[in-house]
Amino acid sequence: MKIFEYRGVEGAVYAPIVTDDDTTFETGTVKSLAGVSEIAKSTDSSNEAHYYDNIPAVVVGSTGSDEITINSSAIPLDVLAEITGQYYDEATDMMVEQERTTKYFAFGYRTKTTDGTEILVWRLKGTFNIPDSDHATEDDGTDANGQEITYTGISTTHKFTKTGKSAKAVNVGTSLDKVDTAEFFKKVQTPDSVTARA
């Protein structure tokens, strides 16, 4: 048995979902999100026993959405407008807070374990919420505030060839060096695009 913990996170990126249907899963250009200090995931899931002949005979399970909490540096206005479906005017560097247009994105990042193994993650489909902002007066201290934004991850509509199912995320470990990961974050990776070294 190998014992390790998670330690470290970096390289948060996102890409818009262009097409997600029965035949195609296509994403747009990968862009940087912001600096990250912590990414936490919780999944809405439950298991319930059903009783027959006076015994618990069947367990019925369900899995819902993933809630990914991202603690980041302040998110640039153009990025924030894009990921939250609001208006950005490049000529004036102006974001207009308005009624949102719901948009779906893939979200990627890398983490690692205490033994130095990197784990590369692409979450394949979800939406970003509008983050809170906290602005405080400058004083003689060093306090400053980043932002916390939540990404709600769901399953793709598209079913991938390798698994025959839709997917919420891919996680690739590097300890066995099975995959060439040099270009992993140049584009969104799926169960079908991640392949073993030749």
Coordinates of N, CA and C in Angstrom, one line a residue:
M1 N 0.8 -1.2 0.0 CA 0.0 0.0 0.0 C 0.9 1.3 0.0
K2 N 0.5 2.2 -0.8 CA 1.3 3.4 -0.9 C 0.5 4.5 -0.2
I3 N 1.1 5.3 0.7 CA 0.4 6.3 1.4 C 0.9 7.7 1.0
F4 N 0.0 8.5 0.6 CA 0.4 9.9 0.2 C -0.8 10.8 0.5
E5 N -0.5 12.1 0.4 CA -1.5 13.1 0.5 C -1.4 14.1 -0.7
Y6 N -2.5 14.9 -0.9 CA -2.4 15.9 -2.0 C -1.8 17.2 -1.5
R7 N -0.9 17.7 -2.3 CA -0.2 19.0 -1.9 C 0.2 19.7 -3.1
G8 N -0.4 20.9 -3.3 CA -0.1 21.7 -4.5 C -1.2 21.8 -5.5
V9 N -1.4 22.9 -6.1 CA -2.3 23.1 -7.2 C -1.9 24.3 -8.0
E10 N -2.0 24.2 -9.4 CA -1.6 25.3 -10.2 C -2.2 25.1 -11.6
G11 N -2.0 26.1 -12.4 CA -2.3 26.1 -13.9 C -3.7 26.0 -14.2
A12 N -4.6 26.8 -13.5 CA -6.0 26.7 -13.8 C -6.3 27.3 -15.2
V13 N -7.0 26.6 -16.0 CA -7.4 27.0 -17.4 C -8.8 26.6 -17.7
Y14 N -9.4 27.2 -18.7 CA -10.7 26.9 -19.1 C -10.8 27.0 -20.6
A15 N -11.9 26.4 -21.1 CA -12.2 26.5 -22.6 C -13.7 26.4 -22.8
P16 N -14.3 27.2 -23.7 CA -15.7 27.1 -23.9 C -16.1 25.8 -24.6
I17 N -17.3 25.3 -24.3 CA -17.9 24.2 -25.0 C -18.5 24.7 -26.2
V18 N -18.1 24.2 -27.4 CA -18.6 24.6 -28.7 C -19.8 23.7 -29.1
T19 N -19.6 22.4 -29.0 CA -20.6 21.4 -29.3 C -20.6 20.3 -28.3
D20 N -21.7 19.9 -27.8 CA -21.8 18.7 -27.0 C -23.1 18.0 -27.3
D21 N -23.1 17.0 -28.2 CA -24.3 16.3 -28.6 C -24.0 14.8 -28.8
D22 N -24.9 14.1 -29.4 CA -24.7 12.7 -29.5 C -23.5 12.3 -30.4
T23 N -23.2 13.1 -31.3 CA -22.1 12.7 -32.3 C -20.8 13.5 -32.0
T24 N -20.8 14.6 -31.4 CA -19.6 15.5 -31.3 C -19.4 16.1 -29.9
F25 N -18.2 16.1 -29.4 CA -17.8 16.9 -28.3 C -16.6 17.8 -28.7
E26 N -16.9 19.1 -28.8 CA -15.9 20.1 -29.3 C -15.8 21.2 -28.4
T27 N -14.5 21.7 -28.2 CA -14.3 22.8 -27.3 C -13.5 23.9 -28.0
G28 N -13.5 25.1 -27.5 CA -12.7 26.2 -28.1 C -11.3 26.3 -27.5
T29 N -10.8 27.5 -27.7 CA -9.4 27.8 -27.2 C -9.2 27.7 -25.7
V30 N -8.2 27.1 -25.3 CA -7.8 27.0 -23.9 C -7.2 28.4 -23.4
K31 N -7.7 28.9 -22.3 CA -7.2 30.2 -21.8 C -6.9 30.1 -20.3
S32 N -6.0 30.9 -19.8 CA -5.7 31.0 -18.4 C -6.9 31.6 -17.6
L33 N -7.2 31.0 -16.4 CA -8.2 31.6 -15.6 C -7.7 32.6 -14.6
A34 N -6.8 32.2 -13.7 CA -6.2 33.1 -12.7 C -5.3 32.2 -11.9
G35 N -4.5 32.9 -11.0 CA -3.7 32.1 -10.1 C -4.6 31.4 -9.1
V36 N -4.3 30.2 -8.7 CA -5.1 29.5 -7.7 C -4.3 29.1 -6.5
S37 N -5.0 29.2 -5.3 CA -4.4 28.7 -4.1 C -5.1 27.5 -3.5
E38 N -6.3 27.2 -4.0 CA -7.0 26.0 -3.5 C -8.1 25.6 -4.4
I39 N -8.3 24.3 -4.7 CA -9.4 23.8 -5.5 C -10.0 22.7 -4.7
A40 N -11.3 22.7 -4.4 CA -11.9 21.7 -3.6 C -13.1 21.2 -4.3
K41 N -13.3 19.9 -4.3 CA -14.5 19.2 -5.0 C -15.4 18.5 -4.0
S42 N -16.7 18.7 -4.1 CA -17.7 17.9 -3.4 C -18.7 17.4 -4.5
T43 N -19.2 16.2 -4.3 CA -20.1 15.6 -5.2 C -21.4 15.3 -4.5
D44 N -22.5 15.7 -5.1 CA -23.8 15.4 -4.6 C -24.1 13.9 -4.9
S45 N -24.0 13.0 -3.9 CA -24.3 11.6 -4.2 C -25.0 11.0 -3.0
S46 N -25.7 9.9 -3.3 CA -26.4 9.2 -2.2 C -26.5 7.7 -2.5
N47 N -26.6 6.9 -1.4 CA -26.9 5.5 -1.6 C -28.0 5.1 -0.6
E48 N -28.9 4.3 -1.0 CA -30.1 4.0 -0.1 C -30.4 2.5 -0.3
A49 N -30.5 1.8 0.8 CA -30.9 0.4 0.8 C -32.4 0.2 0.6
H50 N -32.8 -0.7 -0.3 CA -34.2 -1.1 -0.4 C -34.4 -2.5 0.2
Y51 N -35.5 -2.6 1.0 CA -35.7 -3.9 1.7 C -36.6 -4.8 1.0
Y52 N -36.3 -6.1 1.0 CA -37.2 -7.1 0.5 C -37.0 -8.3 1.4
D53 N -38.1 -9.0 1.7 CA -38.1 -10.1 2.6 C -37.4 -9.8 3.9
N54 N -37.7 -8.6 4.4 CA -37.2 -8.2 5.7 C -35.7 -8.0 5.8
I55 N -35.0 -7.9 4.6 CA -33.6 -7.6 4.7 C -33.2 -6.5 3.7
P56 N -32.1 -5.8 3.9 CA -31.7 -4.8 2.9 C -31.1 -5.6 1.7
A57 N -31.8 -5.7 0.6 CA -31.4 -6.6 -0.5 C -30.8 -5.8 -1.7
V58 N -31.1 -4.6 -1.9 CA -30.6 -3.8 -3.0 C -30.2 -2.4 -2.6
V59 N -29.1 -2.0 -3.1 CA -28.6 -0.6 -2.8 C -28.8 0.2 -4.1
V60 N -29.6 1.3 -4.0 CA -29.7 2.2 -5.2 C -28.9 3.4 -4.9
G61 N -28.1 3.7 -5.9 CA -27.2 4.9 -5.8 C -27.5 5.9 -6.8
S62 N -27.2 7.2 -6.5 CA -27.3 8.2 -7.5 C -26.2 9.2 -7.3
T63 N -25.7 9.8 -8.4 CA -24.6 10.8 -8.4 C -25.1 12.0 -9.1
G64 N -25.0 13.2 -8.4 CA -25.4 14.4 -9.0 C -24.2 15.2 -9.5
S65 N -24.3 16.5 -9.4 CA -23.3 17.4 -10.0 C -22.1 17.5 -9.0
D66 N -21.0 18.0 -9.6 CA -19.8 18.3 -8.8 C -19.8 19.8 -8.5
E67 N -19.5 20.2 -7.2 CA -19.3 21.6 -6.9 C -17.8 21.8 -6.7
I68 N -17.2 22.5 -7.5 CA -15.7 22.8 -7.5 C -15.5 24.2 -7.0
T69 N -15.0 24.3 -5.8 CA -14.7 25.6 -5.2 C -13.3 26.0 -5.5
I70 N -13.1 27.2 -6.1 CA -11.8 27.7 -6.6 C -11.4 28.9 -5.9
N71 N -10.4 28.9 -5.0 CA -9.9 30.1 -4.4 C -8.8 30.6 -5.3
S72 N -8.9 31.8 -5.8 CA -8.0 32.4 -6.8 C -7.6 33.8 -6.5
S73 N -6.6 34.2 -7.3 CA -6.3 35.6 -7.3 C -7.5 36.4 -8.0
A74 N -7.4 37.7 -8.0 CA -8.5 38.5 -8.6 C -8.6 38.1 -10.1
I75 N -9.8 37.8 -10.6 CA -10.0 37.3 -11.9 C -10.1 38.6 -12.9
P76 N -9.3 38.6 -13.9 CA -9.3 39.8 -14.8 C -10.7 40.0 -15.4
L77 N -11.1 41.2 -15.6 CA -12.5 41.5 -16.1 C -12.9 40.8 -17.3
D78 N -12.0 40.7 -18.3 CA -12.4 40.0 -19.6 C -12.7 38.6 -19.3
V79 N -11.9 37.9 -18.5 CA -12.1 36.5 -18.2 C -13.4 36.3 -17.4
L80 N -13.6 37.2 -16.4 CA -14.7 37.1 -15.5 C -16.0 37.3 -16.4
A81 N -16.0 38.2 -17.3 CA -17.2 38.4 -18.1 C -17.4 37.2 -19.0
E82 N -16.4 36.6 -19.6 CA -16.6 35.5 -20.4 C -17.1 34.3 -19.7
I83 N -16.5 33.9 -18.5 CA -16.9 32.7 -17.9 C -18.3 32.9 -17.1
T84 N -18.7 34.1 -16.9 CA -20.0 34.3 -16.2 C -21.1 34.7 -17.1
G85 N -20.8 34.8 -18.4 CA -21.8 35.1 -19.4 C -22.3 36.6 -19.4
Q86 N -21.4 37.5 -19.1 CA -21.7 38.9 -19.1 C -21.0 39.6 -20.2
Y87 N -21.2 40.9 -20.3 CA -20.7 41.7 -21.4 C -19.3 42.3 -21.1
Y88 N -18.4 42.2 -22.0 CA -17.1 42.9 -21.9 C -16.8 43.7 -23.1
D89 N -16.4 45.0 -22.9 CA -16.0 45.9 -24.0 C -14.5 46.0 -24.0
E90 N -13.8 45.4 -25.0 CA -12.4 45.4 -25.0 C -11.8 46.8 -25.2
A91 N -12.5 47.7 -25.9 CA -12.0 49.1 -26.2 C -11.9 49.9 -24.9
T92 N -12.7 49.6 -23.9 CA -12.7 50.4 -22.7 C -12.3 49.6 -21.4
D93 N -12.0 48.3 -21.6 CA -11.8 47.4 -20.5 C -12.9 47.5 -19.5
M94 N -14.1 47.4 -20.0 CA -15.3 47.5 -19.2 C -16.1 46.2 -19.2
M95 N -16.4 45.8 -18.0 CA -17.3 44.6 -17.8 C -18.7 45.2 -17.3
V96 N -19.7 44.8 -18.0 CA -21.1 45.3 -17.6 C -21.8 44.1 -16.9
E97 N -22.1 44.4 -15.6 CA -22.8 43.4 -14.8 C -24.3 43.5 -15.3
Q98 N -24.8 42.4 -15.8 CA -26.1 42.4 -16.4 C -26.7 41.0 -16.3
E99 N -27.9 40.8 -16.8 CA -28.5 39.4 -16.9 C -27.6 38.5 -17.6
R100 N -27.3 37.3 -17.0 CA -26.4 36.4 -17.6 C -26.9 35.6 -18.8
T101 N -25.9 35.3 -19.6 CA -26.2 34.3 -20.7 C -25.4 33.0 -20.2
T102 N -26.2 31.9 -20.0 CA -25.5 30.7 -19.5 C -24.6 30.1 -20.5
K103 N -23.4 29.9 -20.1 CA -22.4 29.3 -21.0 C -21.7 28.1 -20.3
Y104 N -21.3 27.1 -21.1 CA -20.7 25.9 -20.5 C -19.2 25.9 -20.9
F105 N -18.4 25.5 -19.9 CA -16.9 25.5 -20.1 C -16.3 24.2 -19.6
A106 N -15.2 23.8 -20.1 CA -14.3 22.8 -19.5 C -13.3 23.5 -18.6
F107 N -12.9 22.9 -17.6 CA -12.0 23.5 -16.6 C -10.9 22.6 -16.3
G108 N -9.6 23.0 -16.4 CA -8.5 22.2 -16.2 C -7.5 22.7 -15.2
Y109 N -6.8 21.8 -14.5 CA -5.7 22.3 -13.6 C -4.8 21.1 -13.3
R110 N -3.7 21.3 -12.6 CA -2.8 20.2 -12.2 C -2.6 20.3 -10.7
T111 N -2.6 19.2 -10.1 CA -2.3 19.0 -8.7 C -1.2 18.0 -8.5
K112 N -0.7 17.7 -7.3 CA 0.3 16.7 -7.2 C 0.2 16.1 -5.8
T113 N 0.8 15.0 -5.6 CA 0.8 14.3 -4.3 C 2.2 14.6 -3.6
T114 N 2.2 14.2 -2.3 CA 3.4 14.4 -1.5 C 4.6 13.6 -2.0
D115 N 4.4 12.6 -2.8 CA 5.5 11.9 -3.4 C 6.0 12.5 -4.7
G116 N 5.4 13.6 -5.1 CA 5.8 14.3 -6.3 C 5.1 14.0 -7.6
T117 N 4.1 13.0 -7.5 CA 3.4 12.6 -8.7 C 2.4 13.7 -9.1
E118 N 2.4 14.1 -10.3 CA 1.4 15.1 -10.8 C 0.1 14.4 -11.2
I119 N -1.0 15.0 -10.9 CA -2.3 14.6 -11.4 C -2.9 15.7 -12.3
L120 N -3.1 15.4 -13.5 CA -3.7 16.4 -14.5 C -5.2 16.2 -14.6
V121 N -5.9 17.2 -14.5 CA -7.4 17.1 -14.5 C -8.0 18.0 -15.5
W122 N -8.9 17.5 -16.3 CA -9.9 18.2 -17.1 C -11.3 17.9 -16.7
R123 N -12.0 18.9 -16.2 CA -13.4 18.8 -15.9 C -14.1 19.2 -17.2
L124 N -15.0 18.4 -17.7 CA -15.4 18.5 -19.1 C -16.6 19.4 -19.4
K125 N -17.4 19.6 -18.4 CA -18.6 20.5 -18.7 C -19.1 21.1 -17.4
G126 N -19.3 22.4 -17.4 CA -19.9 23.0 -16.2 C -20.1 24.5 -16.4
T127 N -20.6 25.1 -15.4 CA -20.7 26.6 -15.4 C -20.0 27.2 -14.2
F128 N -19.6 28.5 -14.4 CA -19.0 29.2 -13.3 C -20.1 30.2 -12.7
N129 N -20.1 30.3 -11.4 CA -21.0 31.2 -10.8 C -20.4 32.6 -10.8
I130 N -21.1 33.6 -10.4 CA -20.6 35.0 -10.2 C -20.0 35.1 -8.8
P131 N -18.7 35.3 -8.8 CA -18.0 35.3 -7.5 C -18.3 36.5 -6.6
D132 N -18.1 36.4 -5.3 CA -18.2 37.6 -4.4 C -16.8 38.3 -4.6
S133 N -16.9 39.6 -4.3 CA -15.7 40.4 -4.3 C -15.7 41.2 -2.9
D134 N -14.5 41.3 -2.3 CA -14.3 41.9 -1.0 C -13.2 43.0 -1.2
H135 N -13.6 44.2 -1.1 CA -12.6 45.3 -1.2 C -12.5 46.1 0.1
A136 N -11.3 46.2 0.6 CA -11.0 46.9 1.9 C -10.0 48.0 1.7
T137 N -10.0 48.9 2.6 CA -9.1 50.0 2.5 C -7.7 49.6 2.7
E138 N -6.7 50.3 2.1 CA -5.3 50.0 2.3 C -4.9 50.5 3.7
D139 N -4.1 49.8 4.4 CA -3.5 50.2 5.6 C -2.1 49.9 5.7
D140 N -1.5 49.9 6.9 CA 0.0 49.6 6.9 C 0.3 48.1 7.0
G141 N -0.7 47.2 6.8 CA -0.5 45.8 6.8 C -0.3 45.3 5.4
T142 N -0.5 44.0 5.3 CA -0.3 43.3 4.0 C -1.5 42.6 3.5
D143 N -2.7 42.9 4.1 CA -3.9 42.2 3.7 C -4.3 42.5 2.3
A144 N -4.7 41.5 1.5 CA -5.3 41.7 0.2 C -6.2 40.6 0.0
N145 N -7.1 40.7 -1.0 CA -8.2 39.7 -1.2 C -8.2 39.2 -2.6
G146 N -8.3 37.9 -2.7 CA -8.5 37.3 -4.0 C -10.0 37.1 -4.2
Q147 N -10.4 36.0 -4.9 CA -11.8 35.7 -5.1 C -12.0 34.2 -5.0
E148 N -13.3 33.9 -4.7 CA -13.7 32.5 -4.6 C -14.8 32.3 -5.6
I149 N -14.6 31.4 -6.5 CA -15.6 31.1 -7.6 C -16.0 29.6 -7.6
T150 N -17.2 29.3 -7.9 CA -17.6 27.9 -7.9 C -17.9 27.5 -9.3
Y151 N -17.4 26.3 -9.7 CA -17.7 25.7 -10.9 C -18.6 24.5 -10.7
T152 N -19.8 24.5 -11.3 CA -20.7 23.4 -11.1 C -20.5 22.4 -12.3
G153 N -19.9 21.2 -12.1 CA -19.6 20.3 -13.1 C -20.7 19.3 -13.3
I154 N -21.1 19.1 -14.6 CA -22.1 18.1 -14.9 C -21.5 17.1 -16.0
S155 N -22.3 16.1 -16.3 CA -21.9 15.2 -17.3 C -22.1 15.7 -18.7
T156 N -21.3 15.3 -19.6 CA -21.4 15.7 -21.0 C -22.7 14.9 -21.6
T157 N -23.2 15.5 -22.6 CA -24.3 14.8 -23.4 C -23.6 13.7 -24.2
H158 N -22.5 14.0 -24.8 CA -21.8 13.1 -25.7 C -21.3 11.9 -24.9
K159 N -21.5 10.7 -25.5 CA -20.9 9.5 -24.9 C -19.6 9.1 -25.7
F160 N -18.6 8.9 -24.9 CA -17.3 8.7 -25.5 C -17.1 7.2 -25.9
T161 N -16.3 7.0 -27.0 CA -16.1 5.7 -27.5 C -15.4 4.8 -26.6
K162 N -14.4 5.3 -25.8 CA -13.6 4.4 -25.0 C -14.5 3.8 -23.8
T163 N -15.4 4.6 -23.3 CA -16.2 4.1 -22.2 C -17.6 3.8 -22.5
G164 N -18.1 4.3 -23.6 CA -19.5 4.1 -24.0 C -20.4 4.9 -23.2
K165 N -19.9 5.8 -22.4 CA -20.7 6.6 -21.5 C -20.3 8.1 -21.6
S166 N -21.2 9.0 -21.1 CA -20.8 10.4 -20.9 C -19.8 10.5 -19.8
A167 N -19.2 11.7 -19.6 CA -18.2 11.8 -18.6 C -18.3 13.2 -18.0
K168 N -17.8 13.3 -16.7 CA -17.7 14.6 -16.0 C -16.2 15.1 -16.0
A169 N -15.3 14.2 -15.9 CA -13.9 14.6 -15.8 C -12.9 13.5 -16.2
V170 N -11.7 13.9 -16.6 CA -10.6 12.9 -16.7 C -9.5 13.3 -15.7
N171 N -8.9 12.3 -15.0 CA -7.8 12.6 -14.1 C -6.7 11.6 -14.6
V172 N -5.5 12.2 -14.9 CA -4.4 11.4 -15.4 C -3.2 11.5 -14.4
G173 N -2.8 10.4 -13.9 CA -1.6 10.4 -13.0 C -0.3 10.2 -13.8
T174 N 0.8 10.7 -13.3 CA 2.0 10.7 -14.1 C 3.1 9.7 -13.5
S175 N 2.8 9.1 -12.4 CA 3.8 8.3 -11.7 C 4.3 7.1 -12.6
L176 N 3.4 6.5 -13.4 CA 3.8 5.4 -14.3 C 4.3 5.8 -15.6
D177 N 4.2 7.1 -15.9 CA 4.6 7.7 -17.2 C 4.0 7.0 -18.4
K178 N 2.7 6.8 -18.3 CA 2.0 6.0 -19.4 C 1.6 6.9 -20.5
V179 N 1.4 8.3 -20.2 CA 0.9 9.2 -21.2 C 1.8 10.3 -21.4
D180 N 1.9 10.8 -22.7 CA 2.7 12.0 -23.0 C 1.9 13.2 -22.6
T181 N 2.3 13.9 -21.6 CA 1.5 15.0 -21.0 C 2.0 16.3 -21.4
A182 N 2.9 16.4 -22.3 CA 3.5 17.7 -22.7 C 2.5 18.7 -23.2
E183 N 1.5 18.2 -23.9 CA 0.5 19.1 -24.6 C -0.8 18.9 -23.9
F184 N -0.9 18.4 -22.7 CA -2.1 18.1 -22.0 C -3.1 19.3 -21.9
F185 N -2.5 20.4 -21.6 CA -3.4 21.6 -21.4 C -3.4 22.5 -22.6
K186 N -2.9 22.1 -23.7 CA -3.0 22.9 -25.0 C -4.4 22.8 -25.5
K187 N -5.1 21.7 -25.2 CA -6.5 21.5 -25.6 C -7.2 20.6 -24.6
V188 N -8.5 20.7 -24.6 CA -9.3 19.9 -23.6 C -9.1 18.4 -23.9
Q189 N -8.8 17.6 -22.9 CA -8.6 16.2 -23.0 C -9.9 15.5 -22.6
T190 N -10.2 14.4 -23.3 CA -11.4 13.6 -23.0 C -11.0 12.1 -22.9
P191 N -11.9 11.3 -22.5 CA -11.6 9.8 -22.4 C -11.0 9.3 -23.7
D192 N -11.5 9.8 -24.8 CA -11.0 9.3 -26.1 C -9.7 9.9 -26.6
S193 N -9.4 11.1 -26.1 CA -8.1 11.8 -26.6 C -6.9 11.4 -25.8
V194 N -7.1 10.9 -24.5 CA -6.0 10.5 -23.7 C -5.6 9.1 -24.1
T195 N -4.4 8.9 -24.6 CA -4.0 7.7 -25.1 C -2.6 7.3 -24.5
A196 N -2.3 6.0 -24.4 CA -1.0 5.6 -23.9 C 0.1 5.9 -24.9
R197 N 1.3 6.0 -24.4 CA 2.5 6.2 -25.2 C 2.6 5.0 -26.2
A198 N 3.1 5.3 -27.4 CA 3.2 4.2 -28.4 C 4.4 3.3 -28.0

